[in-house]
Amino acid sequence: MKRLAILGSTGSIGTQALEVVAAHPDLFEVEVLSAHSNASLLIEQAKKFKPNAVVVTNEAKYKEVKEALLMLPIKVFSGNDSLNEVVQWQAIDTVLGAILGFAGLSSILAAIDAGKRIALANKETLVVAGELVMQRAREKGVAVIPVDSEHSAIFQCMVGEDLNAVEKMILTASGGPFLGRKPNYLVNVKASHAIQHPNWSMGAKISIDSATLMNKGLEMIEAKWLFGLRNEQVEVVIHPQSIIHSMVQFTDGSVKAQLGLPDMKLPIQYALAFPKRIANTYKRLDFKDFSKLTFEAPDYKTFRNLAIAKDVMFKGGNAPCVMNAANEMVVNAFLQNKVGFLEMSDMIEKTLDQVPFIEQPALDDFRESDAEARNCAVEFIKKSQLSMY
Ligand code: NAD
Ligand code: MG
């Protein structure tokens, strides 16, 4: 029996993780649930899964959750500091990090410090502070098991393999809803269109990141730290069918790939159950339904976020942190129709130019760079043409 803390339980990954838990009550038990603002769903989940505690990080929602769970033996906490304490509780074996963005970093670090096994969906944690996070995990002897489908694929390909025998890792990207489009088309696209991913159903932010290819850029940096790669060993190929979830090429020229239908419950289940592989009845991949699996090079000129992220990976230091913060802000603004699709890359680049570079940042430097980049991006967003209407 694995006792889980599911951080970000009301999100796309969090709710799917609870589906996996519900399907395997003999294997998993929910110890802690956390969410930010969706009090009603958190309450419903708490009633169903009966955790020992829930944490609602948005303090304005505390009263509502507390009152709703008053008659149940469930402790209710609020705020980030409480979350960082609760994840360290002895009763927890595994922490699923499914909080969105930079906000997920501190609870993951707290969980690592307490020696918890980490199932990590929150890629921004590794983008911002991958070196520090993985270093701490090594010191504490903590396993960080990826939930992101590409990294889960690579993790599965690496079982029984030696990192020294890896030539490169190849992340597959669907290309998102605007594959093949050019800037003259993209200049006018709206959030309602960008959010419709052809193969995956995901949260709003990552759906926009998939449309701009920033998601694949974030995943390059995530892969670098997670697997301990040199920058040159991380590659991206567009594979519109999303059947091959990623690949590893070895020094003998052999390539291993992991395949499956695009369903996040698979990598979630794999990460939660690892090293076991547990049976399920989800729909199976039938090769006859996919007579063509195709591959092409990404268009770095049109989808500039991918080029920016690649540059930032090579630059290192606080650059990925600054890029991530600016991206979180502009994606949020794009979702509210305050900035245009192509403007997002301009604003990220300008933020990177403005925030001072730090070559070897400590945790506090990341917090400061994140805040500074957010302030900077807000100024660019205010000046956007779209914001004026
Ligand atoms: P989501 O927006 O659907 O859910 C986010 C969750 O985080 C919610 O439970 C929310 O309450 C919580 N949250 C948001 N802001 C918070 C804050 N400031 N403090 C504490 N909690 C906060 O997001 P998602 O799509 O489930 O993605 C979660 C993470 O998983 C992201 O890092 C994303 O990149 C990664 N991921 C998602 C998918 C997917 O299919 N959705 C796939 C791979 C990786
Ligand atoms: Mg992914």
Tab-separated table of C-alpha atoms and ligand atoms in Angstrom:
chain	number	residue	atom	x	y	z
A	1	MET	CA	0.000	0.000	0.000
A	2	LYS	CA	1.449	3.381	-1.021
A	3	ARG	CA	0.301	6.413	0.938
A	4	LEU	CA	0.101	9.455	-1.308
A	5	ALA	CA	0.090	13.217	-1.048
A	6	ILE	CA	-1.488	14.596	-4.216
A	7	LEU	CA	-0.514	18.231	-4.640
A	8	GLY	CA	-2.707	20.062	-7.134
A	9	SER	CA	-5.462	17.452	-6.820
A	10	THR	CA	-8.103	19.584	-8.547
A	11	GLY	CA	-6.116	20.021	-11.767
A	12	SER	CA	-5.980	17.959	-14.925
A	13	ILE	CA	-3.176	15.711	-13.600
A	14	GLY	CA	-4.551	15.695	-10.038
A	15	THR	CA	-8.024	14.507	-11.046
A	16	GLN	CA	-6.596	11.820	-13.337
A	17	ALA	CA	-4.296	10.673	-10.523
A	18	LEU	CA	-7.360	10.258	-8.320
A	19	GLU	CA	-8.981	8.155	-11.048
A	20	VAL	CA	-5.912	5.893	-10.950
A	21	VAL	CA	-6.118	5.731	-7.150
A	22	ALA	CA	-9.841	4.930	-7.258
A	23	ALA	CA	-9.168	2.069	-9.672
A	24	HIS	CA	-6.560	0.525	-7.328
A	25	PRO	CA	-7.800	0.893	-3.744
A	26	ASP	CA	-5.651	-2.106	-2.779
A	27	LEU	CA	-2.462	-0.300	-3.846
A	28	PHE	CA	-2.956	3.371	-3.046
A	29	GLU	CA	-4.290	5.390	-0.154
A	30	VAL	CA	-4.671	9.173	-0.143
A	31	GLU	CA	-3.035	10.779	2.869
A	32	VAL	CA	-3.089	14.435	1.728
A	33	LEU	CA	-4.821	16.475	-0.971
A	34	SER	CA	-3.945	20.058	-1.882
A	35	ALA	CA	-5.489	22.651	-4.158
A	36	HIS	CA	-5.347	26.400	-4.588
A	37	SER	CA	-8.799	27.862	-5.247
A	38	ASN	CA	-11.240	25.202	-6.364
A	39	ALA	CA	-12.737	24.683	-2.904
A	40	SER	CA	-15.845	22.846	-4.054
A	41	LEU	CA	-13.914	20.165	-5.948
A	42	LEU	CA	-11.388	19.813	-3.120
A	43	ILE	CA	-14.266	19.277	-0.664
A	44	GLU	CA	-15.858	16.686	-2.940
A	45	GLN	CA	-12.517	14.862	-3.317
A	46	ALA	CA	-11.911	14.952	0.437
A	47	LYS	CA	-15.325	13.404	1.112
A	48	LYS	CA	-14.663	10.643	-1.407
A	49	PHE	CA	-11.021	9.783	-0.643
A	50	LYS	CA	-11.025	10.579	3.101
A	51	PRO	CA	-7.456	11.866	3.398
A	52	ASN	CA	-5.890	12.590	6.753
A	53	ALA	CA	-5.467	16.248	5.717
A	54	VAL	CA	-6.269	18.743	2.996
A	55	VAL	CA	-4.389	21.948	2.304
A	56	VAL	CA	-6.047	24.813	0.471
A	57	THR	CA	-3.163	27.128	-0.398
A	58	ASN	CA	-5.370	30.113	-1.175
A	59	GLU	CA	-6.136	31.341	2.354
A	60	ALA	CA	-9.336	33.065	1.244
A	61	LYS	CA	-10.831	29.606	0.664
A	62	TYR	CA	-9.934	28.153	4.058
A	63	LYS	CA	-13.224	28.893	5.815
A	64	GLU	CA	-15.328	27.303	3.107
A	65	VAL	CA	-13.283	24.084	3.130
A	66	LYS	CA	-12.998	23.948	6.911
A	67	GLU	CA	-16.746	24.332	7.410
A	68	ALA	CA	-17.629	21.755	4.786
A	69	LEU	CA	-15.352	19.123	6.366
A	70	LEU	CA	-16.126	19.961	9.999
A	71	MET	CA	-17.912	16.700	10.748
A	72	LEU	CA	-15.217	14.501	9.192
A	73	PRO	CA	-11.884	13.385	10.708
A	74	ILE	CA	-9.945	15.438	8.144
A	75	LYS	CA	-7.508	18.165	9.157
A	76	VAL	CA	-7.780	21.350	7.106
A	77	PHE	CA	-4.851	23.712	6.596
A	78	SER	CA	-4.221	26.718	4.415
A	79	GLY	CA	-1.254	28.543	2.914
A	80	ASN	CA	2.036	27.483	1.352
A	81	ASP	CA	3.895	27.125	4.637
A	82	SER	CA	1.347	24.579	5.849
A	83	LEU	CA	1.722	22.659	2.608
A	84	ASN	CA	5.499	22.558	3.042
A	85	GLU	CA	5.021	21.119	6.542
A	86	VAL	CA	2.299	18.636	5.702
A	87	VAL	CA	4.248	17.051	2.803
A	88	GLN	CA	6.899	16.063	5.351
A	89	TRP	CA	4.516	13.991	7.487
A	90	GLN	CA	5.760	10.558	8.302
A	91	ALA	CA	2.664	8.783	7.030
A	92	ILE	CA	3.360	9.836	3.430
A	93	ASP	CA	5.431	7.612	1.102
A	94	THR	CA	5.047	9.370	-2.231
A	95	VAL	CA	4.327	12.971	-3.169
A	96	LEU	CA	2.730	13.624	-6.550
A	97	GLY	CA	3.770	17.135	-7.614
A	98	ALA	CA	0.947	18.328	-9.865
A	99	ILE	CA	0.819	21.988	-8.863
A	100	LEU	CA	1.097	24.371	-11.793
A	101	GLY	CA	4.207	26.462	-12.381
A	102	PHE	CA	6.854	27.968	-10.097
A	103	ALA	CA	4.363	27.734	-7.203
A	104	GLY	CA	5.088	23.986	-7.081
A	105	LEU	CA	8.806	24.287	-6.341
A	106	SER	CA	8.908	24.820	-2.579
A	107	SER	CA	6.645	21.896	-1.664
A	108	ILE	CA	8.721	19.543	-3.834
A	109	LEU	CA	11.916	20.687	-2.123
A	110	ALA	CA	10.276	20.213	1.286
A	111	ALA	CA	9.166	16.702	0.325
A	112	ILE	CA	12.661	15.808	-0.919
A	113	ASP	CA	14.187	17.112	2.318
A	114	ALA	CA	11.896	14.741	4.215
A	115	GLY	CA	13.025	11.826	2.013
A	116	LYS	CA	9.711	11.314	0.196
A	117	ARG	CA	9.653	9.598	-3.156
A	118	ILE	CA	8.576	12.136	-5.796
A	119	ALA	CA	6.279	11.522	-8.756
A	120	LEU	CA	6.818	14.732	-10.676
A	121	ALA	CA	4.367	16.287	-13.120
A	122	ASN	CA	5.345	19.884	-12.326
A	123	LYS	CA	7.998	20.381	-15.011
A	124	GLU	CA	8.510	24.053	-14.100
A	125	THR	CA	10.211	22.878	-10.881
A	126	LEU	CA	13.011	21.284	-12.908
A	127	VAL	CA	13.097	24.087	-15.477
A	128	VAL	CA	13.682	26.695	-12.785
A	129	ALA	CA	15.885	24.816	-10.349
A	130	GLY	CA	16.642	21.418	-11.871
A	131	GLU	CA	20.248	21.273	-10.770
A	132	LEU	CA	19.401	22.143	-7.179
A	133	VAL	CA	16.371	19.842	-7.006
A	134	MET	CA	18.202	16.812	-8.437
A	135	GLN	CA	21.272	17.498	-6.266
A	136	ARG	CA	19.097	17.491	-3.133
A	137	ALA	CA	17.319	14.357	-4.289
A	138	ARG	CA	20.675	12.587	-4.745
A	139	GLU	CA	21.849	13.725	-1.304
A	140	LYS	CA	18.666	12.413	0.297
A	141	GLY	CA	18.602	9.239	-1.779
A	142	VAL	CA	15.175	10.234	-3.125
A	143	ALA	CA	13.844	8.914	-6.444
A	144	VAL	CA	12.273	11.499	-8.754
A	145	ILE	CA	10.003	9.651	-11.158
A	146	PRO	CA	8.643	11.633	-14.077
A	147	VAL	CA	4.933	11.906	-14.855
A	148	ASP	CA	5.361	14.023	-17.978
A	149	SER	CA	4.654	11.528	-20.781
A	150	GLU	CA	7.884	12.146	-22.718
A	151	HIS	CA	10.046	11.767	-19.641
A	152	SER	CA	8.090	8.742	-18.494
A	153	ALA	CA	8.759	7.215	-21.919
A	154	ILE	CA	12.489	7.897	-21.598
A	155	PHE	CA	12.517	6.669	-17.996
A	156	GLN	CA	10.907	3.422	-19.170
A	157	CYS	CA	13.460	3.102	-22.011
A	158	MET	CA	16.294	3.621	-19.508
A	159	VAL	CA	15.304	0.802	-17.155
A	160	GLY	CA	18.274	-1.592	-17.201
A	161	GLU	CA	20.417	0.825	-19.239
A	162	ASP	CA	23.499	2.844	-18.365
A	163	LEU	CA	23.558	6.626	-18.847
A	164	ASN	CA	27.087	6.306	-20.279
A	165	ALA	CA	25.648	4.280	-23.154
A	166	VAL	CA	23.239	7.073	-24.152
A	167	GLU	CA	24.071	9.109	-27.245
A	168	LYS	CA	20.987	11.293	-27.140
A	169	MET	CA	17.389	11.479	-25.992
A	170	ILE	CA	14.738	12.439	-28.522
A	171	LEU	CA	11.619	14.138	-27.215
A	172	THR	CA	8.607	13.805	-29.469
A	173	ALA	CA	6.231	16.759	-29.885
A	174	SER	CA	2.807	16.635	-31.480
A	175	GLY	CA	3.320	20.145	-32.841
A	176	GLY	CA	0.082	21.291	-31.221
A	177	PRO	CA	-2.986	22.778	-32.932
A	178	PHE	CA	-0.947	25.123	-35.165
A	179	LEU	CA	1.485	22.657	-36.707
A	180	GLY	CA	2.519	23.866	-40.168
A	181	ARG	CA	1.093	27.359	-39.614
A	182	LYS	CA	3.129	30.499	-40.310
A	183	PRO	CA	3.304	33.883	-38.494
A	184	ASN	CA	0.760	35.544	-40.801
A	185	TYR	CA	-1.824	33.047	-39.487
A	186	LEU	CA	-0.639	32.926	-35.881
A	187	VAL	CA	-0.791	36.679	-35.401
A	188	ASN	CA	-4.590	36.492	-35.162
A	189	VAL	CA	-5.202	33.243	-33.248
A	190	LYS	CA	-7.182	33.408	-30.014
A	191	ALA	CA	-6.923	31.477	-26.769
A	192	SER	CA	-10.160	29.568	-27.428
A	193	HIS	CA	-8.535	28.075	-30.532
A	194	ALA	CA	-5.023	27.608	-29.112
A	195	ILE	CA	-6.357	25.675	-26.144
A	196	GLN	CA	-7.771	22.894	-28.322
A	197	HIS	CA	-4.983	20.340	-28.442
A	198	PRO	CA	-5.366	17.690	-31.161
A	199	ASN	CA	-4.282	14.671	-29.048
A	200	TRP	CA	-4.231	15.485	-25.330
A	201	SER	CA	-6.748	16.992	-22.926
A	202	MET	CA	-4.793	19.107	-20.428
A	203	GLY	CA	-4.890	22.172	-18.184
A	204	ALA	CA	-5.157	25.620	-19.836
A	205	LYS	CA	-1.551	26.721	-19.306
A	206	ILE	CA	0.121	23.609	-20.685
A	207	SER	CA	-2.305	23.603	-23.633
A	208	ILE	CA	-1.125	27.090	-24.620
A	209	ASP	CA	2.492	26.024	-24.033
A	210	SER	CA	1.877	23.135	-26.425
A	211	ALA	CA	0.506	25.501	-29.067
A	212	THR	CA	3.588	27.777	-28.812
A	213	LEU	CA	6.007	24.808	-28.418
A	214	MET	CA	7.221	26.359	-25.160
A	215	ASN	CA	6.070	23.098	-23.600
A	216	LYS	CA	8.690	21.187	-25.596
A	217	GLY	CA	11.303	23.787	-24.672
A	218	LEU	CA	10.458	23.352	-20.986
A	219	GLU	CA	10.647	19.595	-21.494
A	220	MET	CA	14.148	19.817	-23.009
A	221	ILE	CA	15.367	21.495	-19.824
A	222	GLU	CA	13.352	19.064	-17.697
A	223	ALA	CA	15.027	16.108	-19.483
A	224	LYS	CA	18.485	17.600	-19.111
A	225	TRP	CA	18.250	17.734	-15.312
A	226	LEU	CA	16.132	14.665	-14.745
A	227	PHE	CA	18.485	12.370	-16.668
A	228	GLY	CA	21.762	14.283	-16.170
A	229	LEU	CA	22.404	15.037	-19.858
A	230	ARG	CA	24.706	17.433	-21.682
A	231	ASN	CA	22.743	20.087	-23.634
A	232	GLU	CA	23.804	18.547	-26.955
A	233	GLN	CA	22.187	15.238	-26.002
A	234	VAL	CA	18.627	16.640	-25.942
A	235	GLU	CA	16.753	16.675	-29.250
A	236	VAL	CA	13.178	17.340	-30.393
A	237	VAL	CA	11.286	15.792	-33.297
A	238	ILE	CA	7.728	16.564	-34.359
A	239	HIS	CA	5.536	13.454	-34.377
A	240	PRO	CA	1.929	14.599	-34.914
A	241	GLN	CA	0.240	11.299	-33.957
A	242	SER	CA	1.563	11.307	-30.327
A	243	ILE	CA	1.957	7.528	-30.316
A	244	ILE	CA	5.716	7.384	-29.724
A	245	HIS	CA	6.076	9.270	-26.459
A	246	SER	CA	9.876	9.703	-26.746
A	247	MET	CA	13.050	7.791	-27.550
A	248	VAL	CA	16.600	7.097	-26.450
A	249	GLN	CA	19.428	6.558	-28.917
A	250	PHE	CA	22.367	4.556	-27.567
A	251	THR	CA	26.068	4.608	-28.472
A	252	ASP	CA	25.661	1.496	-30.623
A	253	GLY	CA	23.092	3.281	-32.797
A	254	SER	CA	20.160	1.332	-31.360
A	255	VAL	CA	17.028	3.360	-30.548
A	256	LYS	CA	14.457	2.460	-27.890
A	257	ALA	CA	11.008	4.047	-27.890
A	258	GLN	CA	7.961	3.799	-25.666
A	259	LEU	CA	4.561	3.803	-27.371
A	260	GLY	CA	0.951	3.985	-26.312
A	261	LEU	CA	-2.276	5.875	-26.805
A	262	PRO	CA	-2.097	9.468	-25.523
A	263	ASP	CA	-3.598	9.105	-22.041
A	264	MET	CA	-1.926	10.756	-19.047
A	265	LYS	CA	-3.318	8.096	-16.723
A	266	LEU	CA	-0.630	5.732	-18.064
A	267	PRO	CA	2.447	7.769	-17.042
A	268	ILE	CA	0.686	8.787	-13.798
A	269	GLN	CA	0.009	5.144	-12.941
A	270	TYR	CA	3.547	4.125	-13.916
A	271	ALA	CA	5.093	6.807	-11.680
A	272	LEU	CA	2.847	6.009	-8.718
A	273	ALA	CA	3.322	2.239	-8.947
A	274	PHE	CA	7.029	2.146	-9.956
A	275	PRO	CA	8.887	-0.213	-9.880
A	276	LYS	CA	5.725	-2.303	-10.355
A	277	ARG	CA	3.765	-2.289	-13.597
A	278	ILE	CA	0.090	-2.646	-12.734
A	279	ALA	CA	-2.654	-3.949	-14.983
A	280	ASN	CA	-5.546	-1.819	-16.217
A	281	THR	CA	-8.325	-2.018	-18.768
A	282	TYR	CA	-7.726	1.270	-20.607
A	283	LYS	CA	-8.104	1.285	-24.384
A	284	ARG	CA	-5.194	-0.449	-26.138
A	285	LEU	CA	-3.068	0.813	-29.001
A	286	ASP	CA	-4.079	-0.911	-32.234
A	287	PHE	CA	-1.373	-0.380	-34.862
A	288	LYS	CA	-3.930	-0.875	-37.620
A	289	ASP	CA	-5.553	2.408	-36.554
A	290	PHE	CA	-2.256	4.214	-37.226
A	291	SER	CA	-1.053	3.221	-40.668
A	292	LYS	CA	1.375	6.160	-40.648
A	293	LEU	CA	3.631	7.417	-37.883
A	294	THR	CA	5.338	10.529	-39.250
A	295	PHE	CA	8.263	12.697	-38.145
A	296	GLU	CA	9.545	16.141	-39.096
A	297	ALA	CA	11.902	18.832	-37.860
A	298	PRO	CA	10.413	21.560	-35.646
A	299	ASP	CA	9.960	25.030	-37.177
A	300	TYR	CA	12.132	27.065	-34.787
A	301	LYS	CA	11.618	30.253	-36.836
A	302	THR	CA	7.836	30.315	-36.493
A	303	PHE	CA	7.615	28.790	-33.012
A	304	ARG	CA	10.210	31.056	-31.462
A	305	ASN	CA	9.505	29.919	-27.906
A	306	LEU	CA	11.213	26.623	-28.692
A	307	ALA	CA	14.328	28.459	-29.925
A	308	ILE	CA	14.275	30.731	-26.867
A	309	ALA	CA	14.014	27.766	-24.495
A	310	LYS	CA	16.843	25.952	-26.252
A	311	ASP	CA	19.096	29.039	-25.987
A	312	VAL	CA	18.151	29.415	-22.350
A	313	MET	CA	19.017	25.764	-21.664
A	314	PHE	CA	22.531	26.396	-23.032
A	315	LYS	CA	22.818	29.678	-21.120
A	316	GLY	CA	21.861	28.092	-17.778
A	317	GLY	CA	22.030	30.034	-14.492
A	318	ASN	CA	18.826	31.918	-13.705
A	319	ALA	CA	17.888	32.237	-17.407
A	320	PRO	CA	15.425	29.299	-17.403
A	321	CYS	CA	13.824	30.706	-14.240
A	322	VAL	CA	13.377	34.129	-15.852
A	323	MET	CA	12.012	32.607	-19.037
A	324	ASN	CA	9.590	30.447	-17.084
A	325	ALA	CA	8.268	33.350	-15.016
A	326	ALA	CA	7.789	35.556	-18.083
A	327	ASN	CA	6.081	32.663	-19.855
A	328	GLU	CA	3.673	32.033	-16.965
A	329	MET	CA	2.684	35.713	-17.051
A	330	VAL	CA	2.252	36.061	-20.811
A	331	VAL	CA	0.333	32.784	-21.113
A	332	ASN	CA	-2.032	34.006	-18.431
A	333	ALA	CA	-2.442	37.296	-20.310
A	334	PHE	CA	-2.989	35.456	-23.607
A	335	LEU	CA	-5.695	33.333	-21.963
A	336	GLN	CA	-7.431	36.604	-21.056
A	337	ASN	CA	-6.998	37.971	-24.600
A	338	LYS	CA	-4.662	40.697	-23.349
A	339	VAL	CA	-1.710	39.825	-25.587
A	340	GLY	CA	-1.393	38.251	-29.015
A	341	PHE	CA	0.028	34.788	-29.746
A	342	LEU	CA	3.245	36.029	-31.336
A	343	GLU	CA	3.679	38.814	-28.802
A	344	MET	CA	4.280	36.186	-26.121
A	345	SER	CA	7.735	35.342	-27.538
A	346	ASP	CA	8.663	39.039	-27.853
A	347	MET	CA	7.806	39.657	-24.225
A	348	ILE	CA	9.715	36.613	-22.980
A	349	GLU	CA	12.798	37.717	-24.927
A	350	LYS	CA	12.570	41.277	-23.631
A	351	THR	CA	12.206	40.023	-20.052
A	352	LEU	CA	15.316	37.862	-20.510
A	353	ASP	CA	17.183	40.968	-21.701
A	354	GLN	CA	16.123	43.004	-18.684
A	355	VAL	CA	16.521	40.710	-15.687
A	356	PRO	CA	20.215	40.472	-14.661
A	357	PHE	CA	21.894	37.150	-15.387
A	358	ILE	CA	23.093	35.093	-12.421
A	359	GLU	CA	25.446	32.284	-13.324
A	360	GLN	CA	25.163	30.173	-10.168
A	361	PRO	CA	21.884	31.037	-8.485
A	362	ALA	CA	20.913	29.821	-5.012
A	363	LEU	CA	17.293	29.188	-4.027
A	364	ASP	CA	16.760	32.807	-2.935
A	365	ASP	CA	18.119	34.024	-6.265
A	366	PHE	CA	15.480	31.941	-8.018
A	367	ARG	CA	12.748	33.491	-5.865
A	368	GLU	CA	14.041	36.982	-6.639
A	369	SER	CA	14.567	36.350	-10.346
A	370	ASP	CA	11.082	34.869	-10.594
A	371	ALA	CA	9.522	37.942	-8.927
A	372	GLU	CA	11.604	40.365	-10.970
A	373	ALA	CA	10.752	38.640	-14.243
A	374	ARG	CA	7.036	38.682	-13.361
A	375	ASN	CA	7.127	42.426	-12.668
A	376	CYS	CA	8.996	43.025	-15.876
A	377	ALA	CA	6.593	40.920	-17.959
A	378	VAL	CA	3.598	42.724	-16.431
A	379	GLU	CA	4.953	46.015	-17.767
A	380	PHE	CA	5.225	44.583	-21.283
A	381	ILE	CA	1.735	43.128	-21.018
A	382	LYS	CA	0.330	46.525	-19.983
A	383	LYS	CA	1.916	48.095	-23.050
A	384	SER	CA	0.482	45.485	-25.416
A	385	GLN	CA	-1.816	46.782	-28.129
A	386	LEU	CA	-4.458	44.216	-27.193
A	387	SER	CA	-4.569	45.369	-23.561
A	388	MET	CA	-5.712	48.781	-24.751
A	389	TYR	CA	-9.038	47.600	-26.117
B	1	NAD	P1	-4.139	22.572	-13.865
B	1	NAD	O1	-4.149	24.018	-14.088
B	1	NAD	O2	-5.202	21.736	-14.470
B	1	NAD	O3	-4.081	22.254	-12.299
B	1	NAD	C1	-3.169	22.884	-11.468
B	1	NAD	C2	-3.332	22.452	-10.028
B	1	NAD	O4	-2.388	23.210	-9.248
B	1	NAD	C3	-4.709	22.733	-9.434
B	1	NAD	O5	-5.052	21.725	-8.512
B	1	NAD	C4	-4.513	24.046	-8.680
B	1	NAD	O6	-5.355	24.157	-7.548
B	1	NAD	C5	-3.074	23.953	-8.244
B	1	NAD	N1	-2.448	25.282	-8.166
B	1	NAD	C6	-2.470	26.242	-9.117
B	1	NAD	N2	-1.813	27.334	-8.695
B	1	NAD	C7	-1.367	27.060	-7.452
B	1	NAD	C8	-0.648	27.803	-6.478
B	1	NAD	N3	-0.255	29.058	-6.693
B	1	NAD	N4	-0.359	27.197	-5.302
B	1	NAD	C9	-0.761	25.945	-5.060
B	1	NAD	N5	-1.477	25.203	-5.928
B	1	NAD	C10	-1.759	25.750	-7.114
B	1	NAD	O7	-2.705	22.053	-14.385
B	1	NAD	P2	-2.310	20.632	-14.994
B	1	NAD	O8	-2.554	20.645	-16.454
B	1	NAD	O9	-2.871	19.549	-14.153
B	1	NAD	O10	-0.728	20.675	-14.807
B	1	NAD	C11	-0.102	20.529	-13.557
B	1	NAD	C12	1.394	20.338	-13.790
B	1	NAD	O11	1.596	19.113	-14.506
B	1	NAD	C13	2.011	21.435	-14.652
B	1	NAD	O12	3.309	21.707	-14.199
B	1	NAD	C14	2.076	20.815	-16.042
B	1	NAD	O13	3.115	21.323	-16.821
B	1	NAD	C15	2.309	19.358	-15.706
B	1	NAD	N6	1.853	18.433	-16.753
B	1	NAD	C16	0.530	18.393	-17.076
B	1	NAD	C17	0.092	17.518	-18.068
B	1	NAD	C18	-1.381	17.423	-18.408
B	1	NAD	O14	-1.747	16.570	-19.197
B	1	NAD	N7	-2.252	18.241	-17.869
B	1	NAD	C19	1.007	16.715	-18.736
B	1	NAD	C20	2.354	16.785	-18.369
B	1	NAD	C21	2.771	17.645	-17.383
B	2	MG	MG	4.790	16.299	-21.942
